[in-house]
Amino acid sequence: MKPIVVLTSTRTVQREDVDIKHYPFIDIVPIKFDQSCLKSHYDWLIFTSVNAIKLFEPYMHLVNAKHVAAIGSETKKMANKLNIPIDLVPETYTQEGLLSEIKSNLQQHSILIPCSKKARNKLSNQLESWGNDVHKLAIYEPRTNLENVQKVHQLIKNKEVTHVTFSSPSAVSGYFEIFGNITEVCVYAIGNITQEKLNTYHQSSQLARVATLDDMINTILKEEV
């Protein structure tokens, strides 16, 4: 029998070896921002998510950026799709991974980071502490899709699925601020940051070896053997 896997991310994947049920827990809502900052020259433009690069693409012609970095293979794929050249993708798909790779080369630079309104401050704060001029620009806000959260909760309670996956801290909060721990099915996380958020709710989980949807499903299949 195929595993029945719930994907709660905004994106999904097509697979023949699992039965995927896609219920995004987060709606991505664009927000207005001051576009005057786009007229400046930047040494670095940093994208931390697929959503950030998709929503910022219409403004790329307004930005004069010497280098562009992207966190995550999916973000890089979206950049390729949108014809946005990328100079750096950290081996570890986190803010910490990017900081580790650039710490010796990024000082006294101007940096623009288009991101979520709820994005972590780790990247911007650390870059500022190294003497860089950092502009963290909120261009969208994640909002919980309560209808999907409730649907998945019912699927879990009825044991109609075998695995539930989380790919962002926002998705984790969207569920666990309403419902308690999941004990009926297996829980999987994409990325250490997402798993750390699950830990704050005392929810046990398994971690995908690489922070992508496909690898999370591959991890699930290996655990099933």
GROMACS .gro file of C-alpha atoms in nm:
model
  225
    1MET     CA    1   0.000   0.000   0.000
    2LYS     CA    2   0.130   0.345  -0.090
    3PRO     CA    3   0.194   0.591   0.193
    4ILE     CA    4  -0.072   0.862   0.206
    5VAL     CA    5   0.121   1.184   0.259
    6VAL     CA    6  -0.021   1.525   0.342
    7LEU     CA    7   0.184   1.817   0.208
    8THR     CA    8   0.108   2.139   0.393
    9SER     CA    9   0.348   2.355   0.191
   10THR     CA   10   0.234   2.613  -0.063
   11ARG     CA   11   0.401   2.402  -0.333
   12THR     CA   12   0.347   2.035  -0.416
   13VAL     CA   13   0.518   1.763  -0.619
   14GLN     CA   14   0.396   1.491  -0.852
   15ARG     CA   15   0.490   1.138  -0.749
   16GLU     CA   16   0.372   0.792  -0.853
   17ASP     CA   17   0.509   0.610  -0.549
   18VAL     CA   18   0.299   0.791  -0.287
   19ASP     CA   19  -0.057   0.918  -0.261
   20ILE     CA   20  -0.021   1.294  -0.208
   21LYS     CA   21  -0.290   1.506  -0.048
   22HIS     CA   22  -0.208   1.876  -0.082
   23TYR     CA   23  -0.354   2.110   0.179
   24PRO     CA   24  -0.148   2.431   0.204
   25PHE     CA   25  -0.154   2.562   0.560
   26ILE     CA   26  -0.027   2.905   0.459
   27ASP     CA   27  -0.168   3.158   0.214
   28ILE     CA   28   0.089   3.399   0.073
   29VAL     CA   29  -0.046   3.754   0.079
   30PRO     CA   30   0.156   4.026  -0.100
   31ILE     CA   31   0.190   4.349   0.095
   32LYS     CA   32   0.266   4.701  -0.019
   33PHE     CA   33   0.616   4.832   0.041
   34ASP     CA   34   0.816   5.149  -0.013
   35GLN     CA   35   0.968   5.111  -0.360
   36SER     CA   36   1.214   5.397  -0.314
   37CYS     CA   37   1.470   5.148  -0.182
   38LEU     CA   38   1.470   4.974  -0.520
   39LYS     CA   39   1.645   5.266  -0.688
   40SER     CA   40   1.963   5.216  -0.490
   41HIS     CA   41   2.269   5.015  -0.587
   42TYR     CA   42   2.321   4.695  -0.388
   43ASP     CA   43   2.625   4.473  -0.368
   44TRP     CA   44   2.404   4.175  -0.285
   45LEU     CA   45   2.041   4.080  -0.338
   46ILE     CA   46   1.948   3.778  -0.123
   47PHE     CA   47   1.641   3.560  -0.171
   48THR     CA   48   1.555   3.330   0.118
   49SER     CA   49   1.249   3.156  -0.029
   50VAL     CA   50   1.061   3.067  -0.346
   51ASN     CA   51   0.780   3.303  -0.248
   52ALA     CA   52   1.020   3.594  -0.212
   53ILE     CA   53   1.174   3.550  -0.555
   54LYS     CA   54   0.836   3.496  -0.726
   55LEU     CA   55   0.685   3.811  -0.576
   56PHE     CA   56   0.995   4.025  -0.624
   57GLU     CA   57   1.056   3.929  -0.989
   58PRO     CA   58   0.837   4.213  -1.130
   59TYR     CA   59   1.066   4.464  -0.954
   60MET     CA   60   1.398   4.318  -1.066
   61HIS     CA   61   1.438   4.574  -1.344
   62LEU     CA   62   1.435   4.849  -1.081
   63VAL     CA   63   1.723   4.704  -0.880
   64ASN     CA   64   2.091   4.743  -0.955
   65ALA     CA   65   2.245   4.444  -0.776
   66LYS     CA   66   2.603   4.329  -0.834
   67HIS     CA   67   2.547   3.977  -0.696
   68VAL     CA   68   2.242   3.760  -0.623
   69ALA     CA   69   2.220   3.477  -0.369
   70ALA     CA   70   1.942   3.222  -0.319
   71ILE     CA   71   1.882   2.992  -0.024
   72GLY     CA   72   1.757   2.648  -0.127
   73SER     CA   73   1.750   2.442  -0.444
   74GLU     CA   74   1.383   2.523  -0.504
   75THR     CA   75   1.458   2.895  -0.483
   76LYS     CA   76   1.739   2.843  -0.736
   77LYS     CA   77   1.502   2.653  -0.966
   78MET     CA   78   1.251   2.937  -0.951
   79ALA     CA   79   1.529   3.186  -1.029
   80ASN     CA   80   1.621   2.983  -1.337
   81LYS     CA   81   1.257   2.972  -1.444
   82LEU     CA   82   1.233   3.351  -1.410
   83ASN     CA   83   1.571   3.408  -1.581
   84ILE     CA   84   1.727   3.559  -1.271
   85PRO     CA   85   2.103   3.481  -1.260
   86ILE     CA   86   2.220   3.344  -0.925
   87ASP     CA   87   2.580   3.380  -0.808
   88LEU     CA   88   2.562   3.182  -0.484
   89VAL     CA   89   2.353   2.900  -0.337
   90PRO     CA   90   2.478   2.779   0.003
   91GLU     CA   91   2.532   2.407   0.044
   92THR     CA   92   2.315   2.412   0.357
   93TYR     CA   93   1.972   2.552   0.272
   94THR     CA   94   1.933   2.786   0.570
   95GLN     CA   95   2.019   3.141   0.670
   96GLU     CA   96   2.293   2.993   0.886
   97GLY     CA   97   2.429   2.803   0.585
   98LEU     CA   98   2.455   3.122   0.381
   99LEU     CA   99   2.621   3.309   0.667
  100SER     CA  100   2.876   3.032   0.709
  101GLU     CA  101   2.981   3.051   0.343
  102ILE     CA  102   3.005   3.429   0.309
  103LYS     CA  103   3.123   3.543   0.651
  104SER     CA  104   3.480   3.614   0.540
  105ASN     CA  105   3.378   3.800   0.223
  106LEU     CA  106   3.084   4.016   0.320
  107GLN     CA  107   3.179   4.333   0.504
  108GLN     CA  108   3.096   4.698   0.432
  109HIS     CA  109   2.850   4.595   0.160
  110SER     CA  110   2.497   4.710   0.081
  111ILE     CA  111   2.246   4.424   0.092
  112LEU     CA  112   1.875   4.393   0.005
  113ILE     CA  113   1.671   4.101   0.141
  114PRO     CA  114   1.313   4.079   0.006
  115CYS     CA  115   1.131   3.843   0.241
  116SER     CA  116   0.830   3.748   0.448
  117LYS     CA  117   0.698   3.985   0.712
  118LYS     CA  118   0.760   3.701   0.959
  119ALA     CA  119   1.106   3.605   0.835
  120ARG     CA  120   1.368   3.531   1.098
  121ASN     CA  121   1.611   3.811   1.180
  122LYS     CA  122   1.917   3.586   1.203
  123LEU     CA  123   2.048   3.671   0.856
  124SER     CA  124   1.992   4.047   0.861
  125ASN     CA  125   2.115   4.090   1.219
  126GLN     CA  126   2.435   3.895   1.159
  127LEU     CA  127   2.510   4.079   0.835
  128GLU     CA  128   2.461   4.411   1.011
  129SER     CA  129   2.693   4.304   1.291
  130TRP     CA  130   2.965   4.253   1.029
  131GLY     CA  131   2.935   4.617   0.924
  132ASN     CA  132   2.705   4.578   0.625
  133ASP     CA  133   2.421   4.814   0.530
  134VAL     CA  134   2.122   4.576   0.526
  135HIS     CA  135   1.772   4.654   0.404
  136LYS     CA  136   1.525   4.382   0.504
  137LEU     CA  137   1.220   4.437   0.285
  138ALA     CA  138   0.892   4.264   0.378
  139ILE     CA  139   0.700   4.197   0.055
  140TYR     CA  140   0.450   3.935   0.170
  141GLU     CA  141   0.277   3.800   0.477
  142PRO     CA  142   0.197   3.434   0.553
  143ARG     CA  143  -0.156   3.377   0.682
  144THR     CA  144  -0.297   3.053   0.816
  145ASN     CA  145  -0.552   2.876   0.597
  146LEU     CA  146  -0.785   2.763   0.875
  147GLU     CA  147  -1.005   2.557   0.645
  148ASN     CA  148  -0.713   2.341   0.531
  149VAL     CA  149  -0.579   2.307   0.885
  150GLN     CA  150  -0.915   2.178   1.003
  151LYS     CA  151  -0.944   1.937   0.707
  152VAL     CA  152  -0.604   1.786   0.780
  153HIS     CA  153  -0.682   1.757   1.150
  154GLN     CA  154  -0.990   1.555   1.061
  155LEU     CA  155  -0.792   1.333   0.824
  156ILE     CA  156  -0.545   1.266   1.104
  157LYS     CA  157  -0.815   1.186   1.358
  158ASN     CA  158  -0.986   0.951   1.112
  159LYS     CA  159  -0.649   0.791   1.029
  160GLU     CA  160  -0.709   0.851   0.660
  161VAL     CA  161  -0.344   0.949   0.606
  162THR     CA  162  -0.014   0.793   0.710
  163HIS     CA  163   0.218   1.095   0.715
  164VAL     CA  164   0.187   1.470   0.767
  165THR     CA  165   0.467   1.699   0.651
  166PHE     CA  166   0.563   2.052   0.750
  167SER     CA  167   0.799   2.271   0.549
  168SER     CA  168   0.797   2.600   0.740
  169PRO     CA  169   0.768   2.732   1.097
  170SER     CA  170   0.457   2.926   0.989
  171ALA     CA  171   0.284   2.603   0.885
  172VAL     CA  172   0.376   2.446   1.218
  173SER     CA  173   0.231   2.737   1.414
  174GLY     CA  174  -0.079   2.737   1.197
  175TYR     CA  175  -0.164   2.385   1.312
  176PHE     CA  176  -0.035   2.366   1.668
  177GLU     CA  177  -0.177   2.699   1.781
  178ILE     CA  178  -0.518   2.536   1.729
  179PHE     CA  179  -0.468   2.163   1.780
  180GLY     CA  180  -0.252   1.949   2.005
  181ASN     CA  181   0.019   1.695   1.935
  182ILE     CA  182  -0.013   1.453   1.647
  183THR     CA  183   0.016   1.094   1.770
  184GLU     CA  184  -0.193   0.906   1.514
  185VAL     CA  185   0.042   0.941   1.214
  186CYS     CA  186   0.408   1.012   1.141
  187VAL     CA  187   0.522   1.374   1.125
  188TYR     CA  188   0.804   1.490   0.898
  189ALA     CA  189   0.983   1.824   0.874
  190ILE     CA  190   1.175   1.996   0.597
  191GLY     CA  191   1.476   2.171   0.744
  192ASN     CA  192   1.619   2.208   1.093
  193ILE     CA  193   1.435   2.535   1.153
  194THR     CA  194   1.098   2.370   1.090
  195GLN     CA  195   1.187   2.081   1.318
  196GLU     CA  196   1.300   2.322   1.588
  197LYS     CA  197   0.958   2.488   1.568
  198LEU     CA  198   0.791   2.148   1.606
  199ASN     CA  199   1.007   2.088   1.911
  200THR     CA  200   0.870   2.402   2.077
  201TYR     CA  201   0.528   2.233   2.068
  202HIS     CA  202   0.683   1.908   2.198
  203GLN     CA  203   0.591   1.735   1.872
  204SER     CA  204   0.819   1.449   1.771
  205SER     CA  205   0.917   1.440   1.404
  206GLN     CA  206   1.151   1.297   1.145
  207LEU     CA  207   1.377   1.521   0.938
  208ALA     CA  208   1.428   1.512   0.562
  209ARG     CA  209   1.795   1.457   0.477
  210VAL     CA  210   1.788   1.745   0.227
  211ALA     CA  211   1.550   2.039   0.261
  212THR     CA  212   1.328   1.965  -0.040
  213LEU     CA  213   0.982   1.814  -0.084
  214ASP     CA  214   1.112   1.531  -0.300
  215ASP     CA  215   1.378   1.435  -0.050
  216MET     CA  216   1.124   1.439   0.233
  217ILE     CA  217   0.911   1.191   0.039
  218ASN     CA  218   1.220   0.981  -0.036
  219THR     CA  219   1.297   0.979   0.336
  220ILE     CA  220   0.943   0.863   0.411
  221LEU     CA  221   0.972   0.580   0.158
  222LYS     CA  222   1.305   0.465   0.303
  223GLU     CA  223   1.156   0.461   0.653
  224GLU     CA  224   0.869   0.249   0.523
  225VAL     CA  225   1.101  -0.026   0.396
   0.00000   0.00000   0.00000
